[in-house]
């Protein structure tokens, strides 16, 4: 028997004011973009904003549906939009924020399991890390250097060959 270990490190900032200028702008854009979520059922508005290798930014927000499972998370709305409208252009960083209409949204949230699966495949496809900036409307901010770190022992397309 051998014991394996999975570990990763990430940065924790006390507030958005500690970020560099470009990361501040991206997270602020994500905070603002939560306004465009369609979340009448959960009242939990999520936005994911990507900075591409070209410097352009692209937004995704969660889009719910009265048939609840038809709803889609902000992160996967974003990845689909980028893959469709900016094919072949790498994602450098994604900032994810949220506005919980019933709380103060003052701590970071991290992507759900399905979104982690999608992020790790996108990262593999573009062959370059996707940095994540996670933060609420205020409070601590996390920077995770590579999205696939959130999906250890991932199921990948390699298994299907
Ligand atoms: N949601 C996201 O958009 N991203 C996540 O990573 C977690 C959850 C959305 C899905 C649903 O519309 C609402 O937040 C509550 O789960």
CSV table of N, CA and C and ligand atoms in Angstrom, one decimal:
chain,number,residue,atom,x,y,z
A,1,UNK,N,0.8,-1.2,0.0
A,1,UNK,CA,0.0,0.0,0.0
A,1,UNK,C,0.9,1.2,0.0
A,2,UNK,N,0.5,2.2,-0.8
A,2,UNK,CA,1.2,3.5,-0.7
A,2,UNK,C,0.1,4.6,-0.4
A,3,UNK,N,0.4,5.6,0.3
A,3,UNK,CA,-0.6,6.6,0.6
A,3,UNK,C,-0.2,7.8,-0.3
A,4,UNK,N,-1.2,8.3,-1.0
A,4,UNK,CA,-1.0,9.5,-1.9
A,4,UNK,C,-1.7,10.6,-1.2
A,5,UNK,N,-1.2,11.8,-1.5
A,5,UNK,CA,-1.8,13.0,-0.9
A,5,UNK,C,-2.1,14.0,-1.9
A,6,UNK,N,-3.2,14.7,-1.8
A,6,UNK,CA,-3.5,15.8,-2.7
A,6,UNK,C,-3.5,17.1,-1.9
A,7,UNK,N,-2.7,18.1,-2.3
A,7,UNK,CA,-2.6,19.4,-1.6
A,7,UNK,C,-2.5,20.5,-2.6
A,8,UNK,N,-3.1,21.6,-2.3
A,8,UNK,CA,-2.8,22.8,-3.1
A,8,UNK,C,-2.8,24.0,-2.2
A,9,UNK,N,-2.1,25.1,-2.7
A,9,UNK,CA,-2.2,26.3,-1.9
A,9,UNK,C,-2.8,27.4,-2.8
A,10,UNK,N,-3.4,28.3,-2.1
A,10,UNK,CA,-4.1,29.4,-2.7
A,10,UNK,C,-3.9,30.7,-1.9
A,11,UNK,N,-4.2,31.8,-2.5
A,11,UNK,CA,-4.0,33.1,-1.8
A,11,UNK,C,-5.3,33.6,-1.1
A,12,UNK,N,-5.2,34.1,0.1
A,12,UNK,CA,-6.4,34.6,0.8
A,12,UNK,C,-6.1,36.1,1.0
A,13,UNK,N,-6.9,37.0,0.5
A,13,UNK,CA,-6.8,38.4,0.7
A,13,UNK,C,-7.9,38.9,1.7
A,14,UNK,N,-7.6,39.8,2.5
A,14,UNK,CA,-8.6,40.3,3.5
A,14,UNK,C,-9.8,41.0,2.8
A,15,UNK,N,-9.5,41.7,1.7
A,15,UNK,CA,-10.5,42.4,1.0
A,15,UNK,C,-10.1,42.7,-0.4
A,16,UNK,N,-11.0,43.1,-1.2
A,16,UNK,CA,-10.7,43.4,-2.6
A,16,UNK,C,-9.6,44.5,-2.8
A,17,UNK,N,-9.5,45.3,-1.7
A,17,UNK,CA,-8.5,46.4,-1.8
A,17,UNK,C,-7.1,45.9,-1.8
A,18,UNK,N,-6.9,44.7,-1.5
A,18,UNK,CA,-5.5,44.1,-1.5
A,18,UNK,C,-5.1,43.5,-2.9
A,19,UNK,N,-6.1,43.5,-3.8
A,19,UNK,CA,-5.8,42.9,-5.1
A,19,UNK,C,-5.0,43.9,-6.0
A,20,UNK,N,-4.3,43.4,-7.0
A,20,UNK,CA,-3.7,44.3,-8.0
A,20,UNK,C,-4.8,44.9,-8.9
A,21,UNK,N,-4.5,45.9,-9.7
A,21,UNK,CA,-5.5,46.7,-10.4
A,21,UNK,C,-6.3,45.8,-11.3
A,22,UNK,N,-5.7,45.0,-12.1
A,22,UNK,CA,-6.4,44.2,-13.1
A,22,UNK,C,-7.4,43.2,-12.4
A,23,UNK,N,-6.9,42.6,-11.3
A,23,UNK,CA,-7.8,41.6,-10.6
A,23,UNK,C,-8.9,42.4,-9.9
A,24,UNK,N,-8.7,43.6,-9.4
A,24,UNK,CA,-9.7,44.4,-8.8
A,24,UNK,C,-10.8,44.7,-9.8
A,25,UNK,N,-10.4,45.1,-11.0
A,25,UNK,CA,-11.4,45.4,-12.1
A,25,UNK,C,-12.2,44.2,-12.4
A,26,UNK,N,-11.6,43.1,-12.5
A,26,UNK,CA,-12.3,41.8,-13.0
A,26,UNK,C,-13.3,41.5,-11.9
A,27,UNK,N,-12.9,41.5,-10.6
A,27,UNK,CA,-13.8,41.1,-9.6
A,27,UNK,C,-15.0,42.1,-9.5
A,28,UNK,N,-14.6,43.4,-9.6
A,28,UNK,CA,-15.7,44.4,-9.6
A,28,UNK,C,-16.7,44.2,-10.7
A,29,UNK,N,-16.2,43.8,-11.9
A,29,UNK,CA,-17.1,43.5,-13.0
A,29,UNK,C,-18.0,42.3,-12.7
A,30,UNK,N,-17.5,41.3,-12.0
A,30,UNK,CA,-18.3,40.2,-11.6
A,30,UNK,C,-19.4,40.6,-10.6
A,31,UNK,N,-19.0,41.4,-9.6
A,31,UNK,CA,-19.9,41.9,-8.6
A,31,UNK,C,-21.1,42.6,-9.3
A,32,UNK,N,-20.7,43.4,-10.3
A,32,UNK,CA,-21.8,44.2,-11.0
A,32,UNK,C,-22.6,43.3,-11.9
A,33,UNK,N,-22.0,42.3,-12.5
A,33,UNK,CA,-22.7,41.4,-13.5
A,33,UNK,C,-23.7,40.6,-12.8
A,34,UNK,N,-23.7,40.4,-11.4
A,34,UNK,CA,-24.7,39.6,-10.8
A,34,UNK,C,-26.1,40.2,-11.0
A,35,UNK,N,-26.1,41.5,-11.4
A,35,UNK,CA,-27.4,42.1,-11.7
A,35,UNK,C,-28.1,41.4,-12.9
A,36,UNK,N,-27.3,40.8,-13.8
A,36,UNK,CA,-27.9,40.2,-15.0
A,36,UNK,C,-28.2,38.7,-14.8
A,37,UNK,N,-28.1,38.2,-13.6
A,37,UNK,CA,-28.5,36.8,-13.4
A,37,UNK,C,-30.0,36.8,-13.5
A,38,UNK,N,-30.5,35.6,-13.8
A,38,UNK,CA,-32.0,35.4,-13.8
A,38,UNK,C,-32.1,34.3,-12.7
A,39,UNK,N,-32.5,34.7,-11.5
A,39,UNK,CA,-32.5,33.8,-10.4
A,39,UNK,C,-33.8,34.0,-9.5
A,40,UNK,N,-34.9,34.0,-10.2
A,40,UNK,CA,-36.2,34.3,-9.4
A,40,UNK,C,-36.5,33.2,-8.4
A,41,UNK,N,-36.0,32.0,-8.5
A,41,UNK,CA,-36.3,30.9,-7.7
A,41,UNK,C,-35.4,30.8,-6.5
A,42,UNK,N,-34.1,30.8,-6.7
A,42,UNK,CA,-33.2,30.7,-5.6
A,42,UNK,C,-32.9,32.1,-4.9
A,43,UNK,N,-33.1,33.1,-5.7
A,43,UNK,CA,-32.7,34.5,-5.3
A,43,UNK,C,-31.2,34.6,-4.9
A,44,UNK,N,-30.4,33.7,-5.6
A,44,UNK,CA,-29.0,33.6,-5.4
A,44,UNK,C,-28.4,33.9,-6.8
A,45,UNK,N,-27.9,35.1,-6.9
A,45,UNK,CA,-27.4,35.6,-8.2
A,45,UNK,C,-25.9,35.4,-8.3
A,46,UNK,N,-25.4,34.7,-9.3
A,46,UNK,CA,-24.0,34.4,-9.5
A,46,UNK,C,-23.5,35.0,-10.8
A,47,UNK,N,-22.3,35.5,-10.8
A,47,UNK,CA,-21.7,36.0,-12.1
A,47,UNK,C,-20.3,35.4,-12.2
A,48,UNK,N,-19.9,35.1,-13.4
A,48,UNK,CA,-18.5,34.7,-13.6
A,48,UNK,C,-18.0,35.5,-14.8
A,49,UNK,N,-16.9,36.2,-14.6
A,49,UNK,CA,-16.4,37.1,-15.7
A,49,UNK,C,-15.0,36.6,-16.0
A,50,UNK,N,-14.8,36.3,-17.3
A,50,UNK,CA,-13.4,35.9,-17.7
A,50,UNK,C,-12.6,37.0,-18.3
A,51,UNK,N,-11.3,37.0,-18.0
A,51,UNK,CA,-10.4,37.8,-18.8
A,51,UNK,C,-9.7,36.9,-19.8
A,52,UNK,N,-9.8,37.1,-21.0
A,52,UNK,CA,-9.2,36.3,-22.1
A,52,UNK,C,-7.7,36.7,-22.3
A,53,UNK,N,-7.0,35.9,-23.0
A,53,UNK,CA,-5.6,36.2,-23.3
A,53,UNK,C,-5.5,37.5,-24.1
A,54,UNK,N,-6.5,37.9,-24.8
A,54,UNK,CA,-6.5,39.1,-25.6
A,54,UNK,C,-6.8,40.3,-24.7
A,55,UNK,N,-7.1,40.1,-23.4
A,55,UNK,CA,-7.5,41.2,-22.5
A,55,UNK,C,-9.0,41.5,-22.5
A,56,UNK,N,-9.7,40.9,-23.5
A,56,UNK,CA,-11.2,41.2,-23.5
A,56,UNK,C,-11.8,40.5,-22.3
A,57,UNK,N,-13.0,41.0,-21.8
A,57,UNK,CA,-13.7,40.3,-20.8
A,57,UNK,C,-15.0,39.8,-21.3
A,58,UNK,N,-15.5,38.6,-20.8
A,58,UNK,CA,-16.7,38.0,-21.2
A,58,UNK,C,-17.5,37.6,-19.9
A,59,UNK,N,-18.8,37.8,-19.9
A,59,UNK,CA,-19.6,37.5,-18.7
A,59,UNK,C,-20.5,36.3,-18.8
A,60,UNK,N,-20.8,35.7,-17.7
A,60,UNK,CA,-21.8,34.7,-17.6
A,60,UNK,C,-22.5,34.8,-16.3
A,61,UNK,N,-23.8,34.6,-16.3
A,61,UNK,CA,-24.6,34.7,-15.1
A,61,UNK,C,-25.5,33.4,-15.0
A,62,UNK,N,-25.9,33.1,-13.8
A,62,UNK,CA,-26.8,31.9,-13.7
A,62,UNK,C,-28.2,32.2,-14.3
A,63,UNK,N,-28.8,31.3,-15.0
A,63,UNK,CA,-30.0,31.4,-15.7
A,63,UNK,C,-30.9,30.3,-15.2
A,64,UNK,N,-31.9,30.6,-14.4
A,64,UNK,CA,-32.8,29.6,-13.8
A,64,UNK,C,-34.0,29.3,-14.7
A,65,UNK,N,-34.8,28.4,-14.3
A,65,UNK,CA,-36.0,28.0,-15.0
A,65,UNK,C,-37.0,27.4,-14.1
A,66,UNK,N,-38.3,27.6,-14.4
A,66,UNK,CA,-39.4,27.0,-13.6
A,66,UNK,C,-39.2,25.5,-13.5
A,67,UNK,N,-38.7,24.9,-14.5
A,67,UNK,CA,-38.3,23.5,-14.4
A,67,UNK,C,-36.9,23.5,-13.9
A,68,UNK,N,-36.8,23.4,-12.6
A,68,UNK,CA,-35.5,23.7,-11.9
A,68,UNK,C,-34.2,23.1,-12.5
A,69,UNK,N,-34.2,21.8,-12.9
A,69,UNK,CA,-33.0,21.3,-13.5
A,69,UNK,C,-32.6,21.9,-14.8
A,70,UNK,N,-33.5,22.6,-15.4
A,70,UNK,CA,-33.1,23.3,-16.7
A,70,UNK,C,-32.2,24.5,-16.5
A,71,UNK,N,-32.1,25.0,-15.2
A,71,UNK,CA,-31.3,26.1,-14.9
A,71,UNK,C,-29.8,25.8,-15.1
A,72,UNK,N,-29.1,26.8,-15.4
A,72,UNK,CA,-27.6,26.6,-15.6
A,72,UNK,C,-26.8,27.6,-14.8
A,73,UNK,N,-25.7,27.1,-14.3
A,73,UNK,CA,-24.8,28.0,-13.4
A,73,UNK,C,-24.1,29.0,-14.3
A,74,UNK,N,-23.7,30.1,-13.6
A,74,UNK,CA,-22.9,31.2,-14.3
A,74,UNK,C,-21.6,30.7,-15.0
A,75,UNK,N,-20.9,29.8,-14.3
A,75,UNK,CA,-19.6,29.4,-14.8
A,75,UNK,C,-19.8,28.6,-16.2
A,76,UNK,N,-20.8,27.8,-16.3
A,76,UNK,CA,-21.0,27.0,-17.5
A,76,UNK,C,-21.7,27.9,-18.6
A,77,UNK,N,-22.5,28.9,-18.2
A,77,UNK,CA,-23.0,29.9,-19.2
A,77,UNK,C,-21.7,30.6,-19.8
A,78,UNK,N,-20.8,30.9,-18.9
A,78,UNK,CA,-19.6,31.7,-19.4
A,78,UNK,C,-18.7,30.8,-20.3
A,79,UNK,N,-18.5,29.6,-19.9
A,79,UNK,CA,-17.6,28.7,-20.8
A,79,UNK,C,-18.2,28.4,-22.1
A,80,UNK,N,-19.5,28.3,-22.1
A,80,UNK,CA,-20.2,28.0,-23.4
A,80,UNK,C,-20.1,29.3,-24.3
A,81,UNK,N,-20.3,30.4,-23.7
A,81,UNK,CA,-20.2,31.7,-24.5
A,81,UNK,C,-18.8,31.9,-25.1
A,82,UNK,N,-17.8,31.6,-24.3
A,82,UNK,CA,-16.4,31.8,-24.8
A,82,UNK,C,-16.1,30.8,-25.9
A,83,UNK,N,-16.5,29.5,-25.6
A,83,UNK,CA,-16.2,28.5,-26.6
A,83,UNK,C,-16.9,28.8,-27.9
A,84,UNK,N,-18.1,29.4,-27.9
A,84,UNK,CA,-18.8,29.7,-29.1
A,84,UNK,C,-18.4,31.0,-29.8
A,85,UNK,N,-18.1,32.0,-29.0
A,85,UNK,CA,-17.8,33.3,-29.7
A,85,UNK,C,-16.3,33.7,-29.7
A,86,UNK,N,-15.5,33.0,-28.9
A,86,UNK,CA,-14.0,33.3,-28.9
A,86,UNK,C,-13.3,32.0,-29.1
A,87,UNK,N,-13.6,31.2,-30.1
A,87,UNK,CA,-12.9,29.8,-30.2
A,87,UNK,C,-11.4,30.0,-30.3
A,88,UNK,N,-10.7,29.2,-29.6
A,88,UNK,CA,-9.2,29.2,-29.7
A,88,UNK,C,-8.6,30.3,-28.9
A,89,UNK,N,-9.3,31.1,-28.2
A,89,UNK,CA,-8.7,32.2,-27.4
A,89,UNK,C,-8.7,31.7,-26.0
A,90,UNK,N,-7.5,31.7,-25.3
A,90,UNK,CA,-7.4,31.1,-24.0
A,90,UNK,C,-8.0,32.0,-22.9
A,91,UNK,N,-8.5,31.4,-21.9
A,91,UNK,CA,-9.0,32.1,-20.7
A,91,UNK,C,-7.8,32.2,-19.8
A,92,UNK,N,-7.6,33.4,-19.3
A,92,UNK,CA,-6.5,33.7,-18.4
A,92,UNK,C,-7.0,33.5,-16.9
A,93,UNK,N,-8.1,34.3,-16.6
A,93,UNK,CA,-8.6,34.4,-15.2
A,93,UNK,C,-10.1,34.4,-15.3
A,94,UNK,N,-10.8,33.8,-14.3
A,94,UNK,CA,-12.2,34.0,-14.1
A,94,UNK,C,-12.5,34.5,-12.7
A,95,UNK,N,-13.2,35.6,-12.6
A,95,UNK,CA,-13.7,36.1,-11.3
A,95,UNK,C,-15.1,35.7,-11.1
A,96,UNK,N,-15.4,35.1,-9.9
A,96,UNK,CA,-16.7,34.6,-9.6
A,96,UNK,C,-17.2,35.4,-8.4
A,97,UNK,N,-18.4,36.0,-8.5
A,97,UNK,CA,-19.0,36.6,-7.4
A,97,UNK,C,-20.5,36.3,-7.3
A,98,UNK,N,-21.2,36.8,-6.3
A,98,UNK,CA,-22.6,36.4,-6.1
A,98,UNK,C,-23.3,37.5,-5.3
A,99,UNK,N,-24.6,37.5,-5.3
A,99,UNK,CA,-25.4,38.3,-4.5
A,99,UNK,C,-26.6,37.4,-4.0
A,100,UNK,N,-26.5,37.1,-2.7
A,100,UNK,CA,-27.6,36.3,-2.1
A,100,UNK,C,-28.6,37.4,-1.6
A,101,UNK,N,-29.7,37.4,-2.2
A,101,UNK,CA,-30.7,38.4,-1.9
A,101,UNK,C,-31.2,38.4,-0.4
A,102,UNK,N,-30.9,37.3,0.3
A,102,UNK,CA,-31.3,37.2,1.7
A,102,UNK,C,-30.1,37.2,2.7
A,103,UNK,N,-28.9,37.5,2.2
A,103,UNK,CA,-27.8,37.6,3.2
A,103,UNK,C,-26.8,38.7,2.7
A,104,UNK,N,-25.7,38.9,3.4
A,104,UNK,CA,-24.8,40.0,3.0
A,104,UNK,C,-23.7,39.6,2.0
A,105,UNK,N,-23.7,38.4,1.6
A,105,UNK,CA,-22.8,37.9,0.6
A,105,UNK,C,-21.3,38.3,0.8
A,106,UNK,N,-20.9,38.0,2.1
A,106,UNK,CA,-19.6,38.6,2.5
A,106,UNK,C,-18.5,37.6,2.6
A,107,UNK,N,-18.6,36.5,1.9
A,107,UNK,CA,-17.5,35.5,1.9
A,107,UNK,C,-17.4,34.9,0.5
A,108,UNK,N,-16.3,34.3,0.0
A,108,UNK,CA,-16.2,33.8,-1.3
A,108,UNK,C,-17.1,32.5,-1.5
A,109,UNK,N,-17.6,32.3,-2.7
A,109,UNK,CA,-18.2,30.9,-2.9
A,109,UNK,C,-17.3,30.3,-4.0
A,110,UNK,N,-17.3,29.0,-4.0
A,110,UNK,CA,-16.5,28.3,-5.1
A,110,UNK,C,-17.4,27.5,-5.9
A,111,UNK,N,-17.0,27.2,-7.2
A,111,UNK,CA,-17.9,26.5,-8.2
A,111,UNK,C,-18.4,25.2,-7.7
A,112,UNK,N,-19.6,24.9,-8.1
A,112,UNK,CA,-20.2,23.6,-7.8
A,112,UNK,C,-19.5,22.4,-8.5
A,113,UNK,N,-19.8,21.2,-8.2
A,113,UNK,CA,-19.1,20.1,-8.7
A,113,UNK,C,-19.2,20.0,-10.3
A,114,UNK,N,-20.3,20.2,-10.8
A,114,UNK,CA,-20.5,20.1,-12.3
A,114,UNK,C,-19.6,21.2,-13.0
A,115,UNK,N,-19.6,22.4,-12.4
A,115,UNK,CA,-18.8,23.5,-13.0
A,115,UNK,C,-17.3,23.2,-12.9
A,116,UNK,N,-16.9,22.6,-11.8
A,116,UNK,CA,-15.5,22.2,-11.6
A,116,UNK,C,-15.1,21.2,-12.7
A,117,UNK,N,-16.0,20.3,-13.0
A,117,UNK,CA,-15.8,19.3,-14.1
A,117,UNK,C,-15.6,20.0,-15.4
A,118,UNK,N,-16.5,21.0,-15.7
A,118,UNK,CA,-16.4,21.7,-16.9
A,118,UNK,C,-15.2,22.6,-17.0
A,119,UNK,N,-14.8,23.2,-15.9
A,119,UNK,CA,-13.6,24.1,-15.9
A,119,UNK,C,-12.4,23.3,-16.1
A,120,UNK,N,-12.3,22.1,-15.5
A,120,UNK,CA,-11.1,21.3,-15.6
A,120,UNK,C,-10.9,20.8,-17.1
A,121,UNK,N,-12.0,20.5,-17.7
A,121,UNK,CA,-11.9,20.1,-19.1
A,121,UNK,C,-11.5,21.2,-20.0
A,122,UNK,N,-12.1,22.4,-19.7
A,122,UNK,CA,-11.7,23.6,-20.6
A,122,UNK,C,-10.2,23.9,-20.4
A,123,UNK,N,-9.7,23.8,-19.2
A,123,UNK,CA,-8.3,24.1,-18.9
A,123,UNK,C,-7.4,23.1,-19.7
A,124,UNK,N,-7.8,21.8,-19.6
A,124,UNK,CA,-7.1,20.8,-20.3
A,124,UNK,C,-7.1,21.1,-21.8
A,125,UNK,N,-8.2,21.5,-22.4
A,125,UNK,CA,-8.4,21.8,-23.8
A,125,UNK,C,-7.5,22.9,-24.2
A,126,UNK,N,-7.4,24.0,-23.4
A,126,UNK,CA,-6.6,25.1,-23.8
A,126,UNK,C,-5.2,25.0,-23.4
A,127,UNK,N,-4.9,23.9,-22.6
A,127,UNK,CA,-3.5,23.6,-22.3
A,127,UNK,C,-2.8,24.8,-21.5
A,128,UNK,N,-3.6,25.4,-20.7
A,128,UNK,CA,-3.0,26.5,-19.9
A,128,UNK,C,-3.9,26.7,-18.7
A,129,UNK,N,-3.3,27.1,-17.5
A,129,UNK,CA,-4.2,27.2,-16.3
A,129,UNK,C,-5.2,28.3,-16.4
A,130,UNK,N,-6.3,28.1,-15.8
A,130,UNK,CA,-7.3,29.2,-15.6
A,130,UNK,C,-7.3,29.6,-14.1
A,131,UNK,N,-6.9,30.8,-13.9
A,131,UNK,CA,-6.8,31.3,-12.5
A,131,UNK,C,-8.2,31.7,-12.1
A,132,UNK,N,-8.6,31.4,-10.8
A,132,UNK,CA,-9.9,31.8,-10.3
A,132,UNK,C,-9.8,32.8,-9.2
A,133,UNK,N,-10.6,33.9,-9.3
A,133,UNK,CA,-10.7,34.9,-8.2
A,133,UNK,C,-12.1,34.7,-7.6
A,134,UNK,N,-12.2,34.4,-6.4
A,134,UNK,CA,-13.5,34.1,-5.7
A,134,UNK,C,-13.7,35.2,-4.6
A,135,UNK,N,-14.8,35.9,-4.7
A,135,UNK,CA,-15.1,36.9,-3.7
A,135,UNK,C,-16.6,37.3,-3.8
A,136,UNK,N,-17.1,37.6,-2.6
A,136,UNK,CA,-18.5,38.1,-2.5
A,136,UNK,C,-18.6,39.6,-2.8
A,137,UNK,N,-19.6,40.2,-2.3
A,137,UNK,CA,-19.8,41.7,-2.5
A,137,UNK,C,-18.8,42.4,-1.6
A,138,UNK,N,-18.3,41.8,-0.6
A,138,UNK,CA,-17.3,42.3,0.3
A,138,UNK,C,-16.6,41.1,1.0
A,139,UNK,N,-15.6,41.4,1.9
A,139,UNK,CA,-15.0,40.3,2.6
A,139,UNK,C,-13.8,39.7,1.9
A,140,UNK,N,-13.4,38.6,2.4
A,140,UNK,CA,-12.2,37.9,1.9
A,140,UNK,C,-12.3,37.6,0.4
A,141,UNK,N,-11.1,37.5,-0.2
A,141,UNK,CA,-11.0,37.1,-1.6
A,141,UNK,C,-10.0,35.9,-1.7
A,142,UNK,N,-10.3,34.9,-2.5
A,142,UNK,CA,-9.4,33.8,-2.7
A,142,UNK,C,-8.9,33.9,-4.1
A,143,UNK,N,-7.6,33.6,-4.3
A,143,UNK,CA,-7.1,33.4,-5.7
A,143,UNK,C,-6.6,32.0,-5.8
A,144,UNK,N,-7.2,31.2,-6.7
A,144,UNK,CA,-6.8,29.8,-6.9
A,144,UNK,C,-6.0,29.8,-8.2
A,145,UNK,N,-4.8,29.3,-8.2
A,145,UNK,CA,-3.9,29.5,-9.4
A,145,UNK,C,-4.4,28.7,-10.6
A,146,UNK,N,-5.1,27.6,-10.4
A,146,UNK,CA,-5.5,26.7,-11.5
A,146,UNK,C,-6.8,26.0,-11.2
A,147,UNK,N,-7.8,26.2,-12.0
A,147,UNK,CA,-9.1,25.7,-11.6
A,147,UNK,C,-9.2,24.2,-11.4
A,148,UNK,N,-8.3,23.4,-12.2
A,148,UNK,CA,-8.4,22.0,-12.0
A,148,UNK,C,-7.9,21.5,-10.7
A,149,UNK,N,-7.3,22.3,-9.9
A,149,UNK,CA,-6.9,22.0,-8.5
A,149,UNK,C,-8.1,21.6,-7.7
A,150,UNK,N,-9.3,22.2,-8.1
A,150,UNK,CA,-10.5,21.9,-7.4
A,150,UNK,C,-11.1,20.6,-7.7
A,151,UNK,N,-10.5,19.9,-8.7
A,151,UNK,CA,-11.1,18.6,-9.2
A,151,UNK,C,-10.1,17.5,-9.2
A,152,UNK,N,-9.6,17.1,-8.0
A,152,UNK,CA,-8.5,16.1,-8.0
A,152,UNK,C,-9.1,14.8,-8.5
A,153,UNK,N,-8.3,13.9,-9.1
A,153,UNK,CA,-8.7,12.6,-9.7
A,153,UNK,C,-9.9,12.8,-10.6
A,154,UNK,N,-9.9,13.8,-11.4
A,154,UNK,CA,-11.0,14.1,-12.3
A,154,UNK,C,-11.2,13.0,-13.3
A,155,UNK,N,-12.5,12.8,-13.7
A,155,UNK,CA,-12.8,11.9,-14.8
A,155,UNK,C,-12.6,12.7,-16.1
A,156,UNK,N,-11.7,12.2,-17.0
A,156,UNK,CA,-11.4,13.0,-18.2
A,156,UNK,C,-11.7,12.2,-19.4
A,157,UNK,N,-11.7,12.9,-20.6
A,157,UNK,CA,-11.9,12.3,-21.9
A,157,UNK,C,-10.9,11.2,-22.2
A,158,UNK,N,-9.8,11.2,-21.5
A,158,UNK,CA,-8.8,10.1,-21.7
A,158,UNK,C,-9.3,8.7,-21.5
A,159,UNK,N,-10.3,8.7,-20.5
A,159,UNK,CA,-10.9,7.4,-20.2
A,159,UNK,C,-11.8,6.8,-21.4
A,160,UNK,N,-12.2,7.7,-22.2
A,160,UNK,CA,-13.1,7.3,-23.3
A,160,UNK,C,-12.4,6.9,-24.6
A,161,UNK,N,-11.1,6.9,-24.5
A,161,UNK,CA,-10.3,6.6,-25.8
A,161,UNK,C,-10.3,5.1,-26.0
B,1,LIG,N1,-24.9,28.6,-9.0
B,1,LIG,C1,-24.0,29.0,-9.9
B,1,LIG,O1,-24.4,29.8,-10.8
B,1,LIG,N2,-22.7,28.7,-9.7
B,1,LIG,C2,-22.2,27.9,-8.7
B,1,LIG,O2,-21.1,27.5,-8.7
B,1,LIG,C3,-23.1,27.5,-7.6
B,1,LIG,C4,-24.6,27.7,-7.9
B,1,LIG,C5,-26.3,28.9,-9.2
B,1,LIG,C6,-27.2,27.8,-9.5
B,1,LIG,C7,-28.6,28.3,-9.0
B,1,LIG,O3,-29.1,29.1,-10.0
B,1,LIG,C8,-28.2,29.1,-7.8
B,1,LIG,O4,-26.8,29.4,-7.9
B,1,LIG,C9,-28.5,28.4,-6.5
B,1,LIG,O5,-27.9,27.2,-6.5
